[in-house]
Each structure stands twice: as C-alpha cells, then as structure tokens.
CSV table of C-alpha atoms in Angstrom, one decimal:
chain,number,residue,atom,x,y,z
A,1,UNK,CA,-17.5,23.0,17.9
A,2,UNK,CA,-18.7,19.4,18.0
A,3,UNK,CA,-22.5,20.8,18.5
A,4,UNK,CA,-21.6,22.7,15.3
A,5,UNK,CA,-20.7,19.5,13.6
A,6,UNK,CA,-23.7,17.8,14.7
A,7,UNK,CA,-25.8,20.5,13.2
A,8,UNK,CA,-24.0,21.0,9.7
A,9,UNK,CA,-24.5,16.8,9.6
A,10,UNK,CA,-28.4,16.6,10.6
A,11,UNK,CA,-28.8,19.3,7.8
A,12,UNK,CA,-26.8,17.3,5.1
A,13,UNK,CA,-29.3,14.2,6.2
A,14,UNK,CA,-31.9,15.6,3.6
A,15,UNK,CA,-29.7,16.5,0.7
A,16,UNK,CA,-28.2,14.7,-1.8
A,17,UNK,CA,-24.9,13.4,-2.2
A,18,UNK,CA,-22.1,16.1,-3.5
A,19,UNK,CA,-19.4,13.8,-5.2
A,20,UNK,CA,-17.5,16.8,-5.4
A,21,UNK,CA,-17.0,17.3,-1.6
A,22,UNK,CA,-13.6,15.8,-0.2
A,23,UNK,CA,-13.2,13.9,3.0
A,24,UNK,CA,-9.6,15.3,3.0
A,25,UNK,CA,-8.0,18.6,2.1
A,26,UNK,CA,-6.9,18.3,-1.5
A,27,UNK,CA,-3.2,19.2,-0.8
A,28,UNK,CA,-2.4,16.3,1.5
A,29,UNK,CA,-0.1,14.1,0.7
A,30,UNK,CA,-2.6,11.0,1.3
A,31,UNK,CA,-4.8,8.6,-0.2
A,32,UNK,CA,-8.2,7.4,1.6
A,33,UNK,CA,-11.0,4.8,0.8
A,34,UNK,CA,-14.6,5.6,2.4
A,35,UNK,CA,-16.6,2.1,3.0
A,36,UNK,CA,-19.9,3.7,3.3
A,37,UNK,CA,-19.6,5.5,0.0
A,38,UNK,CA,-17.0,3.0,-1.7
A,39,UNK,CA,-15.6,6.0,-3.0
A,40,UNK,CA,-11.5,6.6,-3.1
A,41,UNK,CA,-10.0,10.2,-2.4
A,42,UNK,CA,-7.4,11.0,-4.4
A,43,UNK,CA,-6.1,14.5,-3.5
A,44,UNK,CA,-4.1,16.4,-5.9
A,45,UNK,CA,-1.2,16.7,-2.8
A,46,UNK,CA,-0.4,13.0,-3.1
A,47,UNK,CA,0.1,13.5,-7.3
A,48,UNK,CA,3.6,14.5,-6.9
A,49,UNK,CA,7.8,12.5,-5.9
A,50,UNK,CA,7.9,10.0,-5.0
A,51,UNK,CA,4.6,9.1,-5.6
A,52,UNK,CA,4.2,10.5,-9.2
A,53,UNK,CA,5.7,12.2,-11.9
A,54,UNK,CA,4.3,13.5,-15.6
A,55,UNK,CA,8.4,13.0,-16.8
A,56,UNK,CA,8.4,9.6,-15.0
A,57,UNK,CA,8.4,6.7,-17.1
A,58,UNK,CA,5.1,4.6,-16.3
A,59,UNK,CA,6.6,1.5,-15.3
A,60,UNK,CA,7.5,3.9,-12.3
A,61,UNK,CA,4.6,5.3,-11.9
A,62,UNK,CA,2.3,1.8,-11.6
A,63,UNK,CA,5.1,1.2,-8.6
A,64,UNK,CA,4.7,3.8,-6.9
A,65,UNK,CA,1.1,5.7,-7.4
A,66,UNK,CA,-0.3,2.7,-8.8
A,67,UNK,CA,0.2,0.5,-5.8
A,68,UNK,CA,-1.3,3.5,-3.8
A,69,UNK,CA,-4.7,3.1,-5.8
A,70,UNK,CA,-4.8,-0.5,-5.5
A,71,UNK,CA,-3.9,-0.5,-1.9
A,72,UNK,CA,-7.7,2.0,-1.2
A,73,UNK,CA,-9.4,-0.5,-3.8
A,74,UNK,CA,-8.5,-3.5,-1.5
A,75,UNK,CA,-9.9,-1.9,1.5
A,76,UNK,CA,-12.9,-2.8,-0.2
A,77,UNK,CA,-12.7,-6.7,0.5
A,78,UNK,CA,-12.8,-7.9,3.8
A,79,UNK,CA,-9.8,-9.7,6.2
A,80,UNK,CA,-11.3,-13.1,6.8
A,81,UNK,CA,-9.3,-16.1,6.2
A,82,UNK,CA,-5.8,-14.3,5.7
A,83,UNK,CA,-4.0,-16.4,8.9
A,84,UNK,CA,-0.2,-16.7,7.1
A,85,UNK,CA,-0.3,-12.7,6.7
A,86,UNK,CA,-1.7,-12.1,10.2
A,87,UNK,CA,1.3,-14.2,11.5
A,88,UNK,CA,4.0,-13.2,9.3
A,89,UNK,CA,3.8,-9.6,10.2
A,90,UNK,CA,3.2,-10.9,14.0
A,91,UNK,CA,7.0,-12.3,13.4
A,92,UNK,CA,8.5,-8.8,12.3
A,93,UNK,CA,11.3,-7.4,14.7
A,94,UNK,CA,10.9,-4.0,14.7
A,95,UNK,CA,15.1,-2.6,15.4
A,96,UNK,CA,16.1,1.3,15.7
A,97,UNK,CA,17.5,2.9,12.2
A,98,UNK,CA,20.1,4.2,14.1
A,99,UNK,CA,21.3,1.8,17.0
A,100,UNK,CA,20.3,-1.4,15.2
A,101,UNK,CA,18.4,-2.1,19.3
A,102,UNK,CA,15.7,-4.4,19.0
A,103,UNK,CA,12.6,-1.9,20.1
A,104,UNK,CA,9.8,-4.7,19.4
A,105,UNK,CA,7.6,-6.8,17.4
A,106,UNK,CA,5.0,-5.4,14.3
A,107,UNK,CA,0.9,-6.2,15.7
A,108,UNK,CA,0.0,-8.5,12.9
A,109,UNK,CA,-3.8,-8.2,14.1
A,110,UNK,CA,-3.6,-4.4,14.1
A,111,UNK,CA,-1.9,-3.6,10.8
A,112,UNK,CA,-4.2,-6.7,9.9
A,113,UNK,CA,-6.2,-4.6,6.9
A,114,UNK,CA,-3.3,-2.2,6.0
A,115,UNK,CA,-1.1,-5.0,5.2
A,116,UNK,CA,-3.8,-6.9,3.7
A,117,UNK,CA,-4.3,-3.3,1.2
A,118,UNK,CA,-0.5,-3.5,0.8
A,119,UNK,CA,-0.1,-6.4,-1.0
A,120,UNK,CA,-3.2,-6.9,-3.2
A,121,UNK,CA,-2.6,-3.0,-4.4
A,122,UNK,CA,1.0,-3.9,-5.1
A,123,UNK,CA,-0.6,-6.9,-6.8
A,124,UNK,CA,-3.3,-5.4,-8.6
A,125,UNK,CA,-0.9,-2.3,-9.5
A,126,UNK,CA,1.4,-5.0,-11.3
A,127,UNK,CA,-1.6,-6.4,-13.1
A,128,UNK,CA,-2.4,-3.1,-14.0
A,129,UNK,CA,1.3,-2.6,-15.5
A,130,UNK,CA,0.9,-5.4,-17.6
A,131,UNK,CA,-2.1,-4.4,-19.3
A,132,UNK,CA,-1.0,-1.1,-19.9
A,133,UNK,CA,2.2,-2.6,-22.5
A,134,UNK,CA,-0.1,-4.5,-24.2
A,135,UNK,CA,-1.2,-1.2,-25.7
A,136,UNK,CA,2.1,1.0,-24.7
A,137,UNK,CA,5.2,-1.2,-25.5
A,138,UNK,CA,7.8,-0.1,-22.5
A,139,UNK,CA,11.4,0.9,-23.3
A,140,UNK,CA,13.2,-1.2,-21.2
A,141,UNK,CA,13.4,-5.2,-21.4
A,142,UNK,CA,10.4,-7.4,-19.7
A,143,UNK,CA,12.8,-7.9,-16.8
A,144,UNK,CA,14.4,-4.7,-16.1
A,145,UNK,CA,10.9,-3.1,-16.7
A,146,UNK,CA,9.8,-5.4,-13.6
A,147,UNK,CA,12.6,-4.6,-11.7
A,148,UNK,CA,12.0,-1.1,-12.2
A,149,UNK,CA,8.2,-1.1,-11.0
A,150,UNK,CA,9.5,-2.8,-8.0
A,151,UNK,CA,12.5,-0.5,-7.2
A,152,UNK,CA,9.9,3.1,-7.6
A,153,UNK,CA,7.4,0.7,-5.0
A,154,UNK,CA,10.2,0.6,-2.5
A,155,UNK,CA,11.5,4.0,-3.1
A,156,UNK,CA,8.3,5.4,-3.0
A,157,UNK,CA,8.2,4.5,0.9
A,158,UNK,CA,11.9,4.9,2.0
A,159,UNK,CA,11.6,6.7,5.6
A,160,UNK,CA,14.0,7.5,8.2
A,161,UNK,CA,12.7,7.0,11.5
A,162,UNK,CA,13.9,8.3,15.0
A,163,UNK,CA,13.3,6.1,17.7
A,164,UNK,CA,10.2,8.2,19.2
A,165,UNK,CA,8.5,7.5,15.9
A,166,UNK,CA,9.0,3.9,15.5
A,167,UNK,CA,7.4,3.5,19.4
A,168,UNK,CA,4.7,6.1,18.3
A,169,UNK,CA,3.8,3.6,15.5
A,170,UNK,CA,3.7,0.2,16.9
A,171,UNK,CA,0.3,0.4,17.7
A,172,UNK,CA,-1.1,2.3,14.8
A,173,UNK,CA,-2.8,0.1,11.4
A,174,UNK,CA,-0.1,1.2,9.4
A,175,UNK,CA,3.4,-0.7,9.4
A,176,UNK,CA,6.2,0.7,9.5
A,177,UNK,CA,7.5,2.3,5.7
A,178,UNK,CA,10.1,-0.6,6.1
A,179,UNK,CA,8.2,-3.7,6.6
A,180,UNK,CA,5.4,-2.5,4.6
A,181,UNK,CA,7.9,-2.7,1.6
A,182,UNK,CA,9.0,-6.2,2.5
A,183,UNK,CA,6.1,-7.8,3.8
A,184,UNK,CA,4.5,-7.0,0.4
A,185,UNK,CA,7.5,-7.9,-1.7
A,186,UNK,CA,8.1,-11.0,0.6
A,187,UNK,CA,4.5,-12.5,-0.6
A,188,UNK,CA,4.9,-11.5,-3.9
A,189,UNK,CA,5.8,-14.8,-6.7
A,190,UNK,CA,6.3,-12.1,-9.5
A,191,UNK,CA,9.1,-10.4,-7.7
A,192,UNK,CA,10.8,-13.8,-6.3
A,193,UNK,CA,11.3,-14.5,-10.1
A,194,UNK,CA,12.4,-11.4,-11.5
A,195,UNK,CA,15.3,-11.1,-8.1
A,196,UNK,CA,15.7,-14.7,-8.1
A,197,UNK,CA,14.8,-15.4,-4.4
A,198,UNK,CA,14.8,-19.2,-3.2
A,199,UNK,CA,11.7,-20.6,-2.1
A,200,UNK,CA,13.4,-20.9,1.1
A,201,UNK,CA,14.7,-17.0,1.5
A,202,UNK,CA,13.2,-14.3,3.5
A,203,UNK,CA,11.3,-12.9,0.6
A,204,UNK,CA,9.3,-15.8,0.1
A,205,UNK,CA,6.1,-16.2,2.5
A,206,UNK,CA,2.5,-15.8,1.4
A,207,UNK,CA,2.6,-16.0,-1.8
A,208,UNK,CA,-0.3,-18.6,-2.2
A,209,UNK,CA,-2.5,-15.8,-0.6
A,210,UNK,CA,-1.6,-13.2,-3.3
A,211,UNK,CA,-2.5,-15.9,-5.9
A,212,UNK,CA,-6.0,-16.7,-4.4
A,213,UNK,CA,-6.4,-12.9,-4.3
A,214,UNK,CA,-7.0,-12.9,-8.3
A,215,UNK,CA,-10.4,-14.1,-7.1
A,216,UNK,CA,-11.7,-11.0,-5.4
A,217,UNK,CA,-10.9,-8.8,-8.2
C-alpha cells in the first residue's frame, strides 16, 4: 500500500494542481487548513448542528461555524511571541466529568497552535459578525445578540468525556472541548463586557494578546 502511495504521488509531481481534490472525505465532520497550499477544507459533513444551520439565525451561526473558519485561517500565522497563552493553558487542571478526580494538567506547548487558532478564529469570527449587521440589522438587541454568538460558540463544543478519553487526549494539539471554550472566552475583552467579568475573575487572562492579534489580520 505505502509503495502504491509513493507511486500515485511521483505521478502527480508533473501535473497541475486539481483545486477540486479534497485532503479529507467530504462527509467528515471536520475542518482542515493545508500550509503548503494555504488552502482551507471545508467538507460538506461539518455544514450541519451544532456547527450550522440554514433555519439558524446568523448571530448563531458566526459562533459556531464562523469561529471554525477563523480558527483554519489562523493556522496561517505563526506561534512566536504568544508566552501568556502558552502558560495559561500550562495552568489548566484537567478533572474527570464524572468523579470531579483531578487526572492532570493541559500541555500548553502542545496545544500551543490549536489554542493559538482558537482564539483569534473566535476573534476574527466576532469581527466577522459585526460586519455582517452593518448590512443585515440583527433581531435581537446589541447585547443579547453578543451573548447569543457566544452561547452557539460554547454549545457548539459541549462534549461528555469518559475518563479513557480525557487521558487519550492530554497529549494530543487539541484541548480538551472544555477548556478550548474557556481558554478562548477567558482572553476575550468583548465577552468580559457583554457577561460582566472583573478584571480580576477567571475569565480574564490574555486579553492584550487578542488585541495585538488585529495586526496579523
């Protein structure tokens, strides 16, 4: 099989490009960004609840789809400089779902690039909201319309976990569903105002991060 690989691949070497050929199967439920080609994949699988909805209003949709989007385009920018996210994740206890036992501690250098996509696409998905009513005026209020985009964010990764999966993903770039809703809400100004978090609280970290991060985009 991996000879057969190697064959189909030295073949490809001489053709051009096909953008319509898919690093993933188009019914997965994923989303994936391809550095060499700076191309995002976008299967149809993913277009679906929690994730998206034709009959959901948008503000739901930006919070939930939307931050997908924006989490592939910041795997385009690089992790240097990003210290206060490295070590806030570093700090997460990790406890069971069911026991409430303390099972470990998040690897802030491993999830390092997945967090990193996490909060600039929940950033840039926001940005993205906000555009969008200047043109399409929402139904709700300005603040319950916020609240709202950050509510389908979180529901959008509410998992159950047994304690053989939690262990199984310790080591893996991809935080647990849990802590990659607060970590990103925790550094985001926009959603300390709207809930009314102190400065001091636990949702209140890196914010000055997510600011400087208007820069790259």
């Amino acid at each position: 099989m991996s000879q057969v690989k190697i064959d189909i691949n030295l073949k490809v070497n001489s053709q051009s490009v096909d953008r319509y050929k898919f690093g993933k199967a188009t019914h997965e439920a994923t989303t994936l960004y391809r550095p060499h080609e700076n191309k995002i994949i976008l299967p149809v699988g993913i277009l679906q609840k929690p994730f998206f909805d034709a009959q959901f209003d948008a503000t739901q949709n930006f919070g939930a789809i939307g931050m997908v989007i924006g989490h592939e385009i910041t795997h385009g920018f690089d992790n240097s400089g990003l210290q206060c996210i490295r070590d806030q994740y570093d700090n997460v206890v990790v406890k069971s779902e069911v026991t409430d036992t303390v099972l470990g501690k998040v690897s802030g250098e491993t999830s390092l690039g997945e967090n990193i996509a996490d909060n600039g696409g929940l950033k840039s998905s926001f940005r993205a909201y906000r555009e969008y009513l200047k043109e399409f005026p929402s139904q709700y209020t300005e603040e319950a319309g916020v609240k709202l985009f950050y509510l389908s964010y979180a529901r959008a990764w509410c998992f159950k976990n047994t304690h053989s999966q939690i262990l199984d993903k310790f080591w893996r770039t991809h935080t647990l569903e849990r802590y990659r809703v607060t970590g990103a809400l925790q550094n985001n100004p926009e959603f300390a105002r709207v809930f009314q978090c102190p400065t001091d609280s636990y949702l209140n970290r890196c914010g000055n991060w997510v600011h400087g991060y208007r820069t790259y985009m």
